[in-house]
């Protein structure tokens, strides 16, 4: 296994790597970093949570630090394209950590936050610009910034760009960059099918393809567990799991916004410290909630699939599918929030009568049957009935005493 010490990184970057606790490279980093640091273009296929963000950020920093080109106002030197605002924010956070000892300036632009504030910041000296295609094109057409000085291009989660219909926007931006032989480019994707490779050949300089375990859909350090349960009993089972499991930080997925809201309210009423993120929550508030989850002050986060991509939080010990996802790929993206960068994790799914029909497709997609476990019978003892019996017994006793 390659170590970061063996890569002979510049001092400022080495300090950033040490600050985040990286010592050994993950498989994608082992394959991609030597090529990228040698100046090659890389098209990488890797699972979510495999450490691919560091695989492109580190060589990006090295390239910019070694370049003598000055940073001009409104002319970023590196462009990182992400399909979602959550992923853009996550890349910015990672860049702040890994590049914290460099003097490289970083900015993320995306929808849902102060439009004017982002525009003003973009007109300043920005070394690394991270953003979603829509907001980037909006500012570009207004002449807020230019792309003529870009030395490094990164397209992250290219497969998601296609799935979300961003390919036209993506090509609009890429065609306005300097020629491919005058910049270094990286493309990362969960799959490198014909469409992703066609994009890389069109806009990259003879990219070297790096694929890590393409035959394995899920991370091997995730322990998968399945519980079959009636819908009306799901919350009791969840509460039992929260009391039984040795967890540090838990991400719970619901298929609907209304379901996530109801589940969060129940958890709070039972004394758990929990909050939720969904597409209907204001972006500023969503980012504050995610920040608390990252810091560890919020131990339980309930989310819809808006968080299944682009949410990278170290130390998520458990992912719980309170609802079985209806799309097999969503299962992989959800459980990819745990067991990140070589750590171990646990994925627990609760299959009720509403969503159990999606289970076969998920198991076919991941290539194995999810092991089934059964809870204690006491989990489903009707609490109301137990309480009523206790009250009845107390009433009888008090009646006898009165006699």
XYZ file of C-alpha atoms in Angstrom:
403
model
C 0.000 0.000 0.000
C 1.366 3.426 -0.991
C 1.934 5.948 1.806
C 1.568 9.697 1.458
C 5.124 10.139 2.746
C 6.422 8.259 -0.297
C 4.818 10.783 -2.675
C 7.283 13.591 -1.784
C 4.569 16.220 -1.544
C 5.334 19.926 -1.006
C 5.563 20.885 2.655
C 2.305 22.891 2.717
C 0.343 19.983 1.257
C 2.089 17.415 3.445
C 0.965 19.370 6.517
C -2.620 19.358 5.241
C -2.502 15.602 4.692
C -1.181 15.100 8.226
C -3.828 17.450 9.652
C -6.655 15.296 8.293
C -4.935 12.112 9.492
C -4.136 10.524 6.134
C -1.205 8.096 6.207
C -1.849 5.323 3.680
C -3.395 5.885 0.269
C -6.666 4.219 -0.660
C -6.644 2.072 -3.842
C -7.860 4.911 -6.088
C -5.281 7.255 -4.569
C -2.543 4.639 -5.021
C -3.347 4.317 -8.725
C -4.253 7.913 -9.598
C -1.896 10.095 -7.548
C 1.440 9.054 -9.116
C -0.011 9.597 -12.603
C -1.615 12.921 -11.691
C 1.481 14.199 -9.900
C 3.467 13.345 -13.044
C 1.209 15.701 -15.008
C -0.997 13.090 -16.693
C -4.733 13.457 -17.281
C -6.703 10.815 -15.373
C -10.178 9.340 -15.890
C -10.928 7.480 -12.678
C -13.638 5.013 -11.752
C -14.094 4.523 -8.042
C -16.798 3.755 -5.538
C -18.285 6.460 -3.395
C -16.297 6.903 -0.196
C -13.062 5.657 -1.801
C -11.052 8.844 -1.295
C -11.293 10.173 -4.846
C -11.639 13.798 -3.709
C -8.114 13.777 -2.296
C -6.975 11.983 -5.465
C -7.724 15.098 -7.504
C -7.283 17.857 -4.895
C -3.687 16.977 -4.006
C -2.330 17.074 -7.599
C -4.434 20.186 -8.231
C -2.705 21.943 -5.321
C 0.709 20.774 -6.515
C 0.062 22.052 -10.038
C -1.074 25.495 -8.883
C 1.728 25.884 -6.335
C 4.360 24.979 -8.902
C 2.951 27.400 -11.479
C 4.284 30.940 -11.548
C 1.160 32.341 -13.186
C -0.394 35.086 -11.018
C -4.036 34.928 -10.010
C -6.115 37.636 -11.686
C -9.466 39.007 -10.438
C -12.361 37.029 -11.880
C -10.020 34.507 -13.541
C -9.800 31.241 -11.547
C -6.840 28.945 -12.147
C -8.693 25.705 -11.384
C -12.297 24.702 -12.093
C -14.068 21.849 -10.276
C -17.519 20.898 -11.578
C -19.972 19.039 -9.327
C -23.550 17.905 -10.074
C -25.077 19.009 -6.749
C -24.619 21.849 -4.294
C -24.062 19.358 -1.480
C -21.123 17.852 -3.344
C -19.762 21.312 -4.206
C -19.853 22.256 -0.525
C -18.209 18.979 0.447
C -15.371 19.477 -2.029
C -14.867 22.986 -0.638
C -14.686 21.608 2.916
C -12.147 18.991 1.844
C -10.135 21.639 0.008
C -10.134 23.829 3.120
C -8.753 20.943 5.180
C -6.191 19.561 2.734
C -5.149 22.986 1.478
C -5.293 24.764 4.796
C -1.521 25.376 4.871
C -1.384 26.801 1.334
C -2.211 30.359 0.303
C -4.557 29.157 -2.451
C -7.971 30.834 -2.321
C -11.105 28.738 -2.772
C -14.716 29.542 -3.597
C -17.842 27.428 -4.159
C -20.837 28.785 -6.085
C -24.226 27.069 -6.298
C -27.922 27.806 -6.145
C -29.987 28.402 -3.035
C -27.739 30.969 -1.319
C -26.982 34.706 -1.604
C -26.684 35.388 -5.335
C -25.042 38.806 -5.040
C -22.569 37.740 -2.368
C -21.314 34.845 -4.494
C -21.069 37.092 -7.550
C -19.000 39.661 -5.653
C -16.675 36.978 -4.280
C -16.204 35.509 -7.751
C -14.925 38.840 -9.051
C -12.039 38.742 -6.560
C -8.827 36.701 -6.774
C -9.966 33.064 -6.745
C -7.477 30.259 -7.346
C -9.913 27.325 -7.140
C -13.512 27.686 -8.290
C -15.957 24.904 -7.353
C -19.521 24.958 -8.565
C -22.600 23.463 -10.135
C -23.055 23.956 -13.901
C -26.201 26.101 -13.733
C -24.877 28.792 -11.410
C -21.467 28.820 -13.123
C -23.037 29.372 -16.539
C -25.280 32.109 -15.144
C -22.303 34.104 -13.854
C -20.223 33.358 -16.955
C -22.871 34.734 -19.328
C -22.966 37.921 -17.245
C -19.207 38.322 -17.616
C -18.624 37.973 -13.867
C -15.577 35.750 -14.447
C -13.605 34.178 -17.286
C -12.142 30.732 -17.928
C -9.077 31.642 -19.990
C -6.669 31.150 -17.049
C -7.792 27.656 -15.996
C -4.797 25.358 -15.496
C -6.642 22.396 -13.914
C -10.100 20.990 -14.670
C -11.976 18.471 -12.525
C -15.300 16.866 -13.445
C -16.557 14.988 -10.396
C -19.334 12.374 -10.519
C -19.592 12.568 -14.296
C -22.209 9.802 -14.321
C -24.443 11.950 -12.162
C -23.981 14.857 -14.588
C -25.478 12.683 -17.320
C -28.264 11.367 -15.081
C -29.308 14.883 -14.048
C -29.313 16.215 -17.625
C -26.307 18.515 -17.140
C -24.315 17.276 -20.116
C -25.190 20.263 -22.356
C -24.277 22.691 -19.584
C -21.081 20.767 -18.948
C -20.034 20.950 -22.594
C -20.872 24.668 -22.686
C -18.306 25.312 -19.948
C -15.661 22.885 -21.187
C -15.650 24.422 -24.667
C -14.691 27.767 -23.147
C -11.612 26.490 -21.343
C -8.059 26.714 -22.678
C -7.143 23.840 -25.081
C -6.791 20.448 -23.395
C -3.009 20.354 -23.967
C -2.605 23.611 -22.020
C -4.246 22.331 -18.838
C -4.404 19.185 -16.715
C -7.768 17.449 -16.435
C -9.372 14.871 -14.156
C -12.690 13.083 -14.539
C -14.079 10.847 -11.806
C -17.193 8.730 -11.986
C -18.817 5.704 -10.361
C -18.927 4.184 -13.857
C -16.742 4.778 -16.904
C -19.116 3.677 -19.628
C -18.960 4.809 -23.255
C -20.649 8.142 -22.517
C -18.182 9.122 -19.760
C -15.157 8.006 -21.767
C -16.420 9.842 -24.857
C -16.550 13.017 -22.779
C -13.028 12.428 -21.474
C -11.601 11.815 -24.949
C -13.308 14.962 -26.226
C -12.029 17.344 -23.555
C -8.948 15.682 -22.013
C -5.387 15.117 -23.177
C -5.040 11.360 -23.803
C -6.430 10.461 -20.350
C -5.214 7.376 -18.539
C -8.113 5.239 -17.335
C -7.912 4.044 -13.740
C -10.640 1.676 -12.535
C -10.800 0.383 -8.965
C -12.830 -2.785 -8.340
C -15.374 -2.092 -11.073
C -16.938 -5.499 -10.440
C -17.664 -4.625 -6.807
C -20.582 -2.253 -6.402
C -20.476 -1.734 -2.624
C -17.583 -0.992 -0.302
C -16.319 -4.264 1.211
C -15.995 -2.894 4.751
C -19.732 -2.264 5.081
C -21.643 -4.837 7.146
C -25.101 -5.236 5.586
C -28.094 -6.234 7.734
C -31.780 -6.558 6.831
C -34.811 -6.645 9.128
C -38.289 -7.575 7.881
C -40.873 -5.591 9.817
C -44.441 -4.362 9.571
C -44.685 -0.677 8.758
C -46.575 0.065 11.968
C -43.757 -1.528 14.007
C -40.810 0.152 12.249
C -40.225 2.923 14.741
C -40.168 0.514 17.679
C -37.570 -1.527 15.837
C -35.535 1.596 15.078
C -35.613 2.681 18.709
C -34.482 -0.788 19.775
C -31.606 -0.634 17.282
C -30.526 2.775 18.551
C -30.428 1.379 22.093
C -28.678 -1.845 21.076
C -26.082 -0.784 18.496
C -22.698 0.681 19.443
C -22.947 3.784 17.284
C -21.223 7.144 17.150
C -22.936 8.980 14.313
C -25.989 7.741 12.399
C -27.498 8.759 9.064
C -31.104 7.595 8.612
C -32.778 7.668 5.191
C -36.462 8.097 4.457
C -37.954 7.915 0.969
C -40.174 10.976 1.401
C -39.914 14.428 2.940
C -43.073 13.890 4.984
C -41.748 10.589 6.286
C -38.440 12.193 7.249
C -40.241 14.961 9.124
C -42.455 12.534 11.060
C -39.504 10.295 11.890
C -37.428 13.219 13.169
C -40.274 14.408 15.385
C -40.638 10.913 16.880
C -36.908 10.652 17.578
C -36.853 14.030 19.315
C -39.906 13.113 21.431
C -38.068 9.958 22.535
C -35.110 12.002 23.726
C -32.751 11.540 20.778
C -30.836 14.540 19.445
C -31.790 14.526 15.773
C -32.449 16.837 12.830
C -33.228 16.409 9.160
C -32.244 17.656 5.717
C -34.432 17.475 2.623
C -34.931 19.380 -0.600
C -37.543 21.651 0.984
C -35.187 23.029 3.644
C -33.460 26.340 2.987
C -29.892 25.802 1.769
C -28.316 27.935 4.518
C -30.149 25.977 7.201
C -29.241 22.707 5.499
C -25.553 23.612 5.539
C -25.747 24.560 9.242
C -27.338 21.194 10.060
C -24.694 19.305 8.057
C -21.956 21.291 9.824
C -23.345 20.220 13.220
C -23.463 16.615 12.054
C -19.841 16.869 10.916
C -18.756 18.420 14.219
C -20.462 15.658 16.195
C -22.836 17.959 18.070
C -25.725 16.397 16.120
C -25.423 12.591 16.421
C -28.449 11.593 14.310
C -29.260 13.038 10.895
C -32.430 12.052 9.033
C -32.331 12.650 5.293
C -34.052 12.074 2.000
C -31.998 11.089 -1.038
C -30.898 14.698 -1.457
C -28.083 13.701 0.927
C -27.199 10.312 -0.536
C -24.650 11.901 -2.876
C -22.145 14.532 -2.004
C -22.436 14.196 1.757
C -19.044 13.188 3.089
C -18.767 12.992 6.863
C -15.998 11.115 8.605
C -17.037 8.760 11.390
C -20.556 7.820 10.251
C -20.709 4.431 11.952
C -24.191 3.453 10.745
C -26.491 4.148 7.821
C -30.075 3.058 8.404
C -32.508 2.696 5.520
C -35.698 3.367 7.452
C -37.341 2.993 4.041
C -35.874 0.604 1.459
C -34.910 2.766 -1.562
C -36.856 2.107 -4.743
C -33.810 2.584 -6.981
C -30.964 0.051 -6.499
C -28.333 2.729 -7.183
C -29.743 4.808 -4.319
C -29.003 1.904 -1.971
C -25.330 2.006 -2.971
C -25.116 5.789 -2.674
C -26.811 5.768 0.724
C -24.613 3.127 2.286
C -21.588 4.859 0.756
C -21.964 7.493 3.480
C -20.387 5.004 5.916
C -17.150 2.974 5.699
C -15.436 5.842 3.926
C -11.722 5.963 3.071
C -10.965 2.526 4.481
C -13.037 2.722 7.679
C -15.622 0.101 8.656
C -19.353 0.744 8.861
C -22.764 -0.854 9.128
C -25.795 -0.530 6.852
C -29.138 -1.569 8.362
C -32.276 -1.754 6.211
C -35.852 -2.077 7.438
C -38.053 -3.814 4.870
C -41.747 -3.206 5.340
C -44.703 -4.227 3.191
C -44.631 -0.931 1.238
C -41.043 -0.996 -0.014
C -39.990 -4.658 0.248
C -40.709 -5.188 -3.472
C -37.575 -3.151 -4.257
C -35.371 -5.618 -2.368
C -34.882 -8.140 -5.199
C -33.645 -5.475 -7.602
C -31.229 -4.120 -4.976
C -29.777 -7.563 -4.245
C -29.370 -8.296 -7.949
C -27.600 -4.951 -8.414
C -25.149 -5.394 -5.506
C -24.612 -9.060 -6.338
C -25.499 -10.728 -3.037
C -28.340 -11.399 -0.622
C -28.428 -9.049 2.348
C -28.183 -11.125 5.560
C -31.434 -11.150 7.530
C -31.573 -10.731 11.301
C -34.525 -10.906 13.659
C -35.097 -8.680 16.696
C -36.095 -9.827 20.159
C -39.791 -10.593 20.546
C -39.938 -8.035 23.343
C -39.353 -5.232 20.811
C -42.920 -5.523 19.573
C -44.649 -5.896 22.949
C -47.505 -3.378 22.805
C -46.433 -0.648 25.198
C -49.936 0.732 25.535
C -51.275 -2.684 26.532
C -48.435 -3.202 28.983
C -49.123 0.189 30.496
C -52.853 -0.505 30.698
C -52.242 -3.819 32.482
C -49.929 -2.145 34.962
C -52.526 0.547 35.630
C -55.188 -2.089 36.119
C -53.000 -3.981 38.580
C -52.321 -0.776 40.527
C -56.048 0.044 40.628
C -56.849 -3.413 42.019
C -54.143 -3.051 44.672
C -55.354 0.387 45.657
C -58.923 -0.930 45.827
C -57.864 -3.748 48.164
C -56.016 -1.279 50.400
C -59.082 0.916 50.575
C -61.148 -2.038 51.762
